Amino acid sequence: MAVTYQDLLPLKHQGDPLADEVVKELLDADRINSVNQLFRQISTADQTPPTRRRQDAALHA
C-alpha cells in the first residue's frame, strides 16, 4: 500500500528521537552538509528512508 500525504499528516509534528539525535550530533559537529545530504535522501519520494547503517556512515564520514 502506498503511503499518501494524508497518511503522514497526523505525524507532521511528531518527533523521531533516533533521527533527531543523529541530526543533533551532525549539527553539533558542524556537519551541516551531512545534515543537508541526509534530508535530501529522506525527502526523495521514490526512495525508502536511509537505513541506520547509512545514517551512521553519514555521521562518521
mmCIF file of C-alpha atoms in Angstrom:
data_model
loop_
_atom_site.group_PDB
_atom_site.id
_atom_site.type_symbol
_atom_site.label_atom_id
_atom_site.label_comp_id
_atom_site.label_asym_id
_atom_site.label_seq_id
_atom_site.Cartn_x
_atom_site.Cartn_y
_atom_site.Cartn_z
ATOM 1 C CA MET A 1 0.000 0.000 0.000
ATOM 2 C CA ALA A 2 1.368 3.406 -0.950
ATOM 3 C CA VAL A 3 1.648 5.998 1.791
ATOM 4 C CA THR A 4 -0.032 9.286 0.969
ATOM 5 C CA TYR A 5 0.481 12.791 2.271
ATOM 6 C CA GLN A 6 -2.817 12.458 4.138
ATOM 7 C CA ASP A 7 -1.476 9.327 5.860
ATOM 8 C CA LEU A 8 1.562 11.236 7.074
ATOM 9 C CA LEU A 9 -0.209 14.456 8.064
ATOM 10 C CA PRO A 10 -1.016 13.312 11.645
ATOM 11 C CA LEU A 11 2.707 12.590 12.153
ATOM 12 C CA LYS A 12 3.849 16.002 10.903
ATOM 13 C CA HIS A 13 4.641 17.426 14.329
ATOM 14 C CA GLN A 14 5.668 14.189 15.991
ATOM 15 C CA GLY A 15 9.371 13.761 16.671
ATOM 16 C CA ASP A 16 11.605 10.799 15.944
ATOM 17 C CA PRO A 17 14.103 10.578 18.828
ATOM 18 C CA LEU A 18 16.603 8.406 16.944
ATOM 19 C CA ALA A 19 16.588 10.612 13.849
ATOM 20 C CA ASP A 20 16.599 13.767 15.979
ATOM 21 C CA GLU A 21 19.722 12.545 17.791
ATOM 22 C CA VAL A 22 21.534 11.815 14.510
ATOM 23 C CA VAL A 23 20.765 15.320 13.240
ATOM 24 C CA LYS A 24 21.751 16.878 16.581
ATOM 25 C CA GLU A 25 25.109 15.094 16.567
ATOM 26 C CA LEU A 26 25.785 16.188 12.989
ATOM 27 C CA LEU A 27 24.872 19.797 13.736
ATOM 28 C CA ASP A 28 26.921 19.817 16.951
ATOM 29 C CA ALA A 29 29.913 18.675 14.890
ATOM 30 C CA ASP A 30 29.337 21.485 12.327
ATOM 31 C CA ARG A 31 28.373 18.875 9.718
ATOM 32 C CA ILE A 32 25.626 20.937 8.074
ATOM 33 C CA ASN A 33 26.422 19.455 4.655
ATOM 34 C CA SER A 34 25.883 15.971 6.068
ATOM 35 C CA VAL A 35 22.551 17.085 7.541
ATOM 36 C CA ASN A 36 21.506 18.524 4.186
ATOM 37 C CA GLN A 37 22.557 15.317 2.416
ATOM 38 C CA LEU A 38 20.593 13.219 4.915
ATOM 39 C CA PHE A 39 17.461 15.338 4.426
ATOM 40 C CA ARG A 40 17.831 15.125 0.644
ATOM 41 C CA GLN A 41 17.969 11.339 0.899
ATOM 42 C CA ILE A 42 14.876 11.041 3.068
ATOM 43 C CA SER A 43 12.843 13.649 1.187
ATOM 44 C CA THR A 44 13.093 11.910 -2.169
ATOM 45 C CA ALA A 45 9.680 10.377 -2.739
ATOM 46 C CA ASP A 46 10.904 7.457 -4.823
ATOM 47 C CA GLN A 47 13.400 6.183 -2.248
ATOM 48 C CA THR A 48 12.988 4.432 1.068
ATOM 49 C CA PRO A 49 14.340 6.234 4.139
ATOM 50 C CA PRO A 50 18.055 5.714 4.789
ATOM 51 C CA THR A 51 18.949 2.687 6.860
ATOM 52 C CA ARG A 52 20.671 3.001 10.217
ATOM 53 C CA ARG A 53 23.926 1.935 8.508
ATOM 54 C CA ARG A 54 23.699 4.846 6.055
ATOM 55 C CA GLN A 55 22.870 7.243 8.907
ATOM 56 C CA ASP A 56 25.899 6.002 10.854
ATOM 57 C CA ALA A 57 28.075 6.353 7.753
ATOM 58 C CA ALA A 58 26.902 9.958 7.321
ATOM 59 C CA LEU A 59 27.630 10.651 10.976
ATOM 60 C CA HIS A 60 31.167 9.274 10.787
ATOM 61 C CA ALA A 61 32.095 10.462 7.272
#
